[in-house]
mmCIF file of C-alpha atoms in Angstrom:
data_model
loop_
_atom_site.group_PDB
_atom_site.id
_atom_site.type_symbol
_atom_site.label_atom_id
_atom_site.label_comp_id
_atom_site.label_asym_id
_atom_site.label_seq_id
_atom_site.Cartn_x
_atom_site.Cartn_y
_atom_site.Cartn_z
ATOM 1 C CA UNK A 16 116.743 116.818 96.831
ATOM 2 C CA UNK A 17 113.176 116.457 95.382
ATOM 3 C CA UNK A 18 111.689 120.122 94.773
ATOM 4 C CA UNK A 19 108.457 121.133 92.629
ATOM 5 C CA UNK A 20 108.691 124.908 90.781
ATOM 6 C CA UNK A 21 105.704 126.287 89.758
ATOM 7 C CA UNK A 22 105.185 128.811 86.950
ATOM 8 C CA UNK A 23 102.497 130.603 84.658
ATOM 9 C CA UNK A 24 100.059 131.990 87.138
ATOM 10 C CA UNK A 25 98.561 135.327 86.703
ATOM 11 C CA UNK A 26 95.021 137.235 86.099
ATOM 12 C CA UNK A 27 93.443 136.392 83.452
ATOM 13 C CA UNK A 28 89.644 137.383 82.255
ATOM 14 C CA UNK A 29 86.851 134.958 82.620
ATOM 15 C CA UNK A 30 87.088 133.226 79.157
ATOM 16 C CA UNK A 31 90.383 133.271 78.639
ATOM 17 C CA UNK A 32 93.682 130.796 79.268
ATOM 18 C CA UNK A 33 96.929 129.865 80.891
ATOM 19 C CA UNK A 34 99.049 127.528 80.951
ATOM 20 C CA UNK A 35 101.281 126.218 84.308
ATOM 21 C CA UNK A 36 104.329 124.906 84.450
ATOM 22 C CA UNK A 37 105.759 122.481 87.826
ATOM 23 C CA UNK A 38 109.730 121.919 86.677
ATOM 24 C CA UNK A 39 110.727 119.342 88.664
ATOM 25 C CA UNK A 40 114.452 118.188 90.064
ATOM 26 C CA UNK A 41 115.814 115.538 92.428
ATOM 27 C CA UNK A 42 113.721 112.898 90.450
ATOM 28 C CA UNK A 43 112.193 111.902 86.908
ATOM 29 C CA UNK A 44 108.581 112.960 86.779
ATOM 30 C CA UNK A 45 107.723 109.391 84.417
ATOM 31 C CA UNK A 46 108.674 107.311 87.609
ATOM 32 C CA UNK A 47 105.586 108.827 89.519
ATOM 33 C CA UNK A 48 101.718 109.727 89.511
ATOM 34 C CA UNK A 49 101.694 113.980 89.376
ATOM 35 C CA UNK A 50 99.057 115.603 90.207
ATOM 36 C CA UNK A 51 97.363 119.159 90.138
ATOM 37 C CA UNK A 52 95.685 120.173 93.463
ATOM 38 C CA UNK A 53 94.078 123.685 94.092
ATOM 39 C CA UNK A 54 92.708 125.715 96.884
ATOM 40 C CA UNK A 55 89.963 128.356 96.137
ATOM 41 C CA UNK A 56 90.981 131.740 98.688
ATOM 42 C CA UNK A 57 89.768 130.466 102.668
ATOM 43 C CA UNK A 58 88.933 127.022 101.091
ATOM 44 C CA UNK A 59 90.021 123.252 101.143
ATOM 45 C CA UNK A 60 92.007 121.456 98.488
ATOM 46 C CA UNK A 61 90.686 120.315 95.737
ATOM 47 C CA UNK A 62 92.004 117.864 93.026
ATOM 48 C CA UNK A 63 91.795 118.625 89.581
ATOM 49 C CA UNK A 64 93.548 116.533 87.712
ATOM 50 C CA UNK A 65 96.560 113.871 87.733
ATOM 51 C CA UNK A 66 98.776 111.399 85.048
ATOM 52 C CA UNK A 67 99.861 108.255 85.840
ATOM 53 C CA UNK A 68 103.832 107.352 85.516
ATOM 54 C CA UNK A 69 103.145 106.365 82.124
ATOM 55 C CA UNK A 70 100.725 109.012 81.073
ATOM 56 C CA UNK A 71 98.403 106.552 80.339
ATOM 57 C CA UNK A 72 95.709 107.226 83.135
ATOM 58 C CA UNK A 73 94.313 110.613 83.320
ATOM 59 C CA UNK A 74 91.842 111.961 85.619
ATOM 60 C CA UNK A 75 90.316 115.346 85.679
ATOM 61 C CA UNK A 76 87.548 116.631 87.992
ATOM 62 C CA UNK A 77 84.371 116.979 86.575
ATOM 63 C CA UNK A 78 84.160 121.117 86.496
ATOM 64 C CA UNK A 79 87.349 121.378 84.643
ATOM 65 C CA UNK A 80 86.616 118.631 82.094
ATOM 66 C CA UNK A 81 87.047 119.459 78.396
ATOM 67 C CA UNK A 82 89.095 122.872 79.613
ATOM 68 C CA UNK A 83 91.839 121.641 81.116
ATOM 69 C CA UNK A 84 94.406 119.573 79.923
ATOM 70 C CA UNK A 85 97.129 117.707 81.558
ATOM 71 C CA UNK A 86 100.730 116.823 80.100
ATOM 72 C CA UNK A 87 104.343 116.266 80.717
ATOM 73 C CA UNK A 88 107.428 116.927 78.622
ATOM 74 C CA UNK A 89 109.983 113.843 79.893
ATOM 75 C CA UNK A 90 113.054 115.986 78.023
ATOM 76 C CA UNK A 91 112.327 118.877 80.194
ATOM 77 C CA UNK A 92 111.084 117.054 83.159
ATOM 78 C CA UNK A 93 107.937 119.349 83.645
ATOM 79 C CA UNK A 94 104.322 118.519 84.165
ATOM 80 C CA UNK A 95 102.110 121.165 82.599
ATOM 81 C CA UNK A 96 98.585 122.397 83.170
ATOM 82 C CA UNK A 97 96.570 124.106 79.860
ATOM 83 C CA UNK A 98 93.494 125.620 81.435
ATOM 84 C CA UNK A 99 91.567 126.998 78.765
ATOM 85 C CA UNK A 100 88.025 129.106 79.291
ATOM 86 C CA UNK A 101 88.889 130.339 82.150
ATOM 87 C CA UNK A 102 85.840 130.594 84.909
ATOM 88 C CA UNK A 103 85.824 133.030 88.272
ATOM 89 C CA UNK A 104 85.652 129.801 90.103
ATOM 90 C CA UNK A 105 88.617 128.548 89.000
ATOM 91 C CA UNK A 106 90.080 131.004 90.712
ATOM 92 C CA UNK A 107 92.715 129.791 92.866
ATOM 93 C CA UNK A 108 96.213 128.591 93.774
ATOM 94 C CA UNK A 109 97.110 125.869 92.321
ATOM 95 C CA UNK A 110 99.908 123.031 93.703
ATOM 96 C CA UNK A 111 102.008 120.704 91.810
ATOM 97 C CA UNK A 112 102.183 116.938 93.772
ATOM 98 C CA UNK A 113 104.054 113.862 93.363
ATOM 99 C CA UNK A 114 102.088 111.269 94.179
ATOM 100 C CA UNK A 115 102.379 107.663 94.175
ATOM 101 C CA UNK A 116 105.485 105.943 92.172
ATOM 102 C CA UNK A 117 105.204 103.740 89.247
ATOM 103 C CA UNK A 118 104.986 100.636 91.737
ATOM 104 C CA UNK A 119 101.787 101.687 92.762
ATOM 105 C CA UNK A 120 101.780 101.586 96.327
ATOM 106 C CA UNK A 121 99.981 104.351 97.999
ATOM 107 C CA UNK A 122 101.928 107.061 99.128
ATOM 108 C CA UNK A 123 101.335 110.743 101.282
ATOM 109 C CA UNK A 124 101.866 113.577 99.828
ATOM 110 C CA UNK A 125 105.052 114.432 100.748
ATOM 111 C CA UNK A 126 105.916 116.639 97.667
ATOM 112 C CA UNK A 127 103.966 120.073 96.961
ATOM 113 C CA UNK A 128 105.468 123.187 94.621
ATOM 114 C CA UNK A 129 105.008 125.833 96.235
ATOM 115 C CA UNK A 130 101.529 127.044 94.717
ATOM 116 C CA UNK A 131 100.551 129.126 91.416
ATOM 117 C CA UNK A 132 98.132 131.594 92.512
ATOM 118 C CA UNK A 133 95.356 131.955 88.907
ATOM 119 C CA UNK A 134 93.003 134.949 89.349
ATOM 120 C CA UNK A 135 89.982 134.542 86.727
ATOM 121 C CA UNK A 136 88.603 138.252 86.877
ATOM 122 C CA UNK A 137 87.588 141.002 84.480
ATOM 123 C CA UNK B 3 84.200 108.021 95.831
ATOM 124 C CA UNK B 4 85.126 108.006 99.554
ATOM 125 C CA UNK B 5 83.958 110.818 101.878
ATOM 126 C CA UNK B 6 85.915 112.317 104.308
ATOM 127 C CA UNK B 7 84.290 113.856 106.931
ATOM 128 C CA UNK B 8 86.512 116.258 109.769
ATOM 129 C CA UNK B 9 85.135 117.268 112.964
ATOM 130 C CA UNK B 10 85.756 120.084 114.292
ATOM 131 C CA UNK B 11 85.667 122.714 111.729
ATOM 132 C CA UNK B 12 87.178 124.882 114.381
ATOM 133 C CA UNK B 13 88.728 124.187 117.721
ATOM 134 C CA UNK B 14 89.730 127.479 120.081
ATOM 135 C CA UNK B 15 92.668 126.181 122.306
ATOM 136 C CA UNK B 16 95.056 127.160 124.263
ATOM 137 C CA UNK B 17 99.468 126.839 124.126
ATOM 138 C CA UNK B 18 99.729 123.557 126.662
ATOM 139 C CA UNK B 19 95.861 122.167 125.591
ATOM 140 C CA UNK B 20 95.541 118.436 124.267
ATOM 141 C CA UNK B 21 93.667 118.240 121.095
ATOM 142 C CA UNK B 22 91.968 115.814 119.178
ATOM 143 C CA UNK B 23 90.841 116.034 116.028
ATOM 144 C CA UNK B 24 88.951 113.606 114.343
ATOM 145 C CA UNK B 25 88.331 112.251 110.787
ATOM 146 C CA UNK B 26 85.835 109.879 109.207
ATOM 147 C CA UNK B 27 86.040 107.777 106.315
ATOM 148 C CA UNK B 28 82.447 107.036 104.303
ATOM 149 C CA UNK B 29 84.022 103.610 103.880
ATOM 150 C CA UNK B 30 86.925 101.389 104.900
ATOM 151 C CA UNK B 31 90.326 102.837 104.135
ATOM 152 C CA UNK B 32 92.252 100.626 105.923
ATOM 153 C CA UNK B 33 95.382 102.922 107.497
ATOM 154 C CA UNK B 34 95.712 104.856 104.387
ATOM 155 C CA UNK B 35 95.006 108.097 106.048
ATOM 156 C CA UNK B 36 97.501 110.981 105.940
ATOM 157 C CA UNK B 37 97.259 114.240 108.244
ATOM 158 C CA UNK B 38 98.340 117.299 106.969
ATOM 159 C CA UNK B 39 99.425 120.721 108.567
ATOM 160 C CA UNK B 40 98.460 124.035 106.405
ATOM 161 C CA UNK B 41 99.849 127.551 107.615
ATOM 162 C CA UNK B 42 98.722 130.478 105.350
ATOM 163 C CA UNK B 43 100.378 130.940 102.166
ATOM 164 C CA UNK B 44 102.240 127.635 102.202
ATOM 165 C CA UNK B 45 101.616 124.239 100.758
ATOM 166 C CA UNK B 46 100.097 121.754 103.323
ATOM 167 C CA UNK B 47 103.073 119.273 104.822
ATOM 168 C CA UNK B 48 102.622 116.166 106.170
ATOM 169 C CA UNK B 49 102.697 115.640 109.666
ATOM 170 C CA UNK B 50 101.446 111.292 109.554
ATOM 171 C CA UNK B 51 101.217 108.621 106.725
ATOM 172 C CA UNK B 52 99.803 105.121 106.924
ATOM 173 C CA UNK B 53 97.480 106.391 110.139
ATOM 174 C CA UNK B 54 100.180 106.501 112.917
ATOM 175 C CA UNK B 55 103.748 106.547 111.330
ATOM 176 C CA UNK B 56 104.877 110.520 112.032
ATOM 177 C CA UNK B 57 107.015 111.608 109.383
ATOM 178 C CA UNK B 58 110.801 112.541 109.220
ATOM 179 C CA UNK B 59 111.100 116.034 111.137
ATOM 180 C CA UNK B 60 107.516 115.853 112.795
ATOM 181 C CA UNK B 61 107.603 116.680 116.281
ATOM 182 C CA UNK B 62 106.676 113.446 118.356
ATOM 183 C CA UNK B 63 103.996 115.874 120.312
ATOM 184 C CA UNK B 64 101.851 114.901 116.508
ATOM 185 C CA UNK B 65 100.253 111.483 117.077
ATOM 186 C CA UNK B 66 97.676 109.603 114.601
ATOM 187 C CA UNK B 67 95.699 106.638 115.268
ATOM 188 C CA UNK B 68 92.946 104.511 113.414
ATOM 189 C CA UNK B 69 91.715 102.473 110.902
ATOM 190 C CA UNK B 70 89.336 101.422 108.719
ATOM 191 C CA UNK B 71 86.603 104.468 108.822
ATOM 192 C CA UNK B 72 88.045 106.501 112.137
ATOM 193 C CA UNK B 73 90.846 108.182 112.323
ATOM 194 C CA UNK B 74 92.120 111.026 115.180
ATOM 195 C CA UNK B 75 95.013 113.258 115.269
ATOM 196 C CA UNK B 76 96.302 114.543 118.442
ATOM 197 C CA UNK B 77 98.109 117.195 119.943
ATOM 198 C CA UNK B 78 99.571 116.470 123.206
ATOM 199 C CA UNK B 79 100.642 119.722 124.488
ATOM 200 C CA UNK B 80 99.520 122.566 121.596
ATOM 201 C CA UNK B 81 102.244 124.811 121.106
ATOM 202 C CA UNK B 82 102.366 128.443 119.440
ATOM 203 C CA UNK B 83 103.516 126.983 115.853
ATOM 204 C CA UNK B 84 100.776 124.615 115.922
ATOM 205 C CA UNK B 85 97.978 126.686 115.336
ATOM 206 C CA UNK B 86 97.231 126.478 111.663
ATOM 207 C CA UNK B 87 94.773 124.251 109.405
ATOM 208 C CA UNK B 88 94.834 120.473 110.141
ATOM 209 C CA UNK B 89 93.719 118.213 106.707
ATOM 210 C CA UNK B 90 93.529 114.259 106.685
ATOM 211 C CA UNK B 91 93.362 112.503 103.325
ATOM 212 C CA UNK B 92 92.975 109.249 102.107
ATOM 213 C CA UNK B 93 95.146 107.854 99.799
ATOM 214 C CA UNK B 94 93.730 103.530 99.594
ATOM 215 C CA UNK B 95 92.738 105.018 96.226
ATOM 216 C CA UNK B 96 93.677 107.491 93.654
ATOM 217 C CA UNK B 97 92.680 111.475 93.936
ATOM 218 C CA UNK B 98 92.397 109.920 97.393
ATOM 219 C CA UNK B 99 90.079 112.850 98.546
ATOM 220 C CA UNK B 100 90.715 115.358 101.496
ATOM 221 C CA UNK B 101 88.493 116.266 104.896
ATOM 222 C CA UNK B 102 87.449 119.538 104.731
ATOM 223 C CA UNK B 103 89.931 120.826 107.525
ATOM 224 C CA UNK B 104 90.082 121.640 110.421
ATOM 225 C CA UNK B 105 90.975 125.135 112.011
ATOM 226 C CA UNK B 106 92.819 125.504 115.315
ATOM 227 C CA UNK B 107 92.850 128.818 116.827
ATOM 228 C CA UNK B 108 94.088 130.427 119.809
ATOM 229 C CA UNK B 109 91.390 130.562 122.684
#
C-alpha cells in the first residue's frame, strides 16, 4: 500500500540547514506531482513547495525562495527537501504529499507522511 | 491565486448537534473542493473529494455539497471522534490553497 516516511527533522539554529527526506513505497514517486506542505505550531497548512512527475515544474512559496530546494532521487524513490538559512518562522512540521498523477487530473490529498517536525531556534 | 475563505473559525457543539461548516472560494472552482479532518499530531485525512463524493472509510454521517464559489460540510449527528480541525482545499489548480480551518469543540 501507498505510505510516505519522513526523515531529517530536528533543531537547528536560525541560519543554519537541513535536509528532509519522504521515502516513499507502494508507488513510483516520477508518476505523480509531490509536494511539501507545513504547519507552523496552532496554525494552518501551508505549501511550500512541489515537482511535477517529470521534475520539470517547480514551485516554491515566496518566503522560502532561494533557501529551499526541492528534488527527487528516482533510484531511491525519495523526494527531498534542502532548506538552507534556516529562519524561526520556518519553524514547523513539515508533510510529504502525493498529489496529482502524471495525467494531470486533479486529485485530493489522499497521501500525507506522517510530518517532520523542524525547530529553527538558538 | 484563489482564496479560500472558512467560516466558522470555531464552532462549540455538542455529541448529537448538526453542523455546518462553510467554505468560500474567491473564484469559481467548479467541485474541486476537498474537506479535510485534522486531529492533533496527525496529518489531515480526507473526509470528501470532488465537493460531495465521501471517501473510502468516511463515515456517511460526513456530507459535502457545492460548487463553483460555495461549498458546506456537514455533520449530521456530531459524535465524540469528530471534534477536531475541519480544512477544505481547492485543488482546480495547482498548490490548490487551503481555508484557514475550522475548529470544532465540545460545548
Amino acid at each position: 500500500q501507498v505510505q510516505l516516511v519522513e526523515s531529517g527533522g530536528g533543531l537547528v539554529k536560525p541560519g543554519g540547514s537541513l535536509r528532509l527526506s519522504c521515502s516513499a513505497s507502494g508507488f513510483t514517486l516520477s508518476d505523480y506531482y509531490m509536494s511539501w506542505i507545513r504547519q507552523a505550531p496552532g496554525k494552518g497548512l501551508e505549501w511550500v513547495s512541489y515537482m511535477s512527475h517529470s521534475g520539470n515544474t517547480i514551485y516554491y512559496t515566496d518566503s522560502v525562495k532561494g533557501r529551499f530546494s526541492i528534488s527527487r532521487d528516482n533510484a531511491k524513490n525519495t523526494l527531498n527537501l534542502q532548506m538552507d538559512s534556516l529562519r524561526a518562522e520556518d519553524t514547523a512540521i513539515y508533510y510529504c504529499v502525493r498529489d496529482r498523477g502524471a495525467t494531470g487530473v486533479p486529485a485530493a490529498l489522499t497521501y500525507w507522511g506522517q510530518g517532520a517536525l523542524v525547530t529553527v531556534s538558538s | 491565486d484563489i482564496q479560500m475563505t472558512q467560516s466558522p473559525s470555531t464552532l462549540s457543539a455538542s455529541v448529537g448537534d448538526r453542523i455546518t461548516i462553510t467554505c468560500r472560494a474567491s473564484q469559481s472552482i467548479g467541485t474541486w473542493l476537498a474537506w479535510y479532518q485534522q486531529k492533533p499530531g496527525k496529518a489531515p485525512k480526507v473526509l470528501i473529494s470532488k465537493a460531495s463524493s465521501l471517501e473510502s472509510g468516511a463515515p456517511s454521517r460526513f456530507s459535502g455539497s457545492g460548487s463553483g464559489t460555495e461549498f458546506t460540510l456537514t455533520i449530521s449527528s456530531l459524535q465524540p471522534d469528530d471534534f477536531a480541525t475541519y480544512y477544505c482545499q481547492q485543488y482546480n489548480s495547482y498548490r490548490g490553497e487551503f481555508g484557514q480551518g475550522t475548529k470544532v469543540e465540545i460545548k
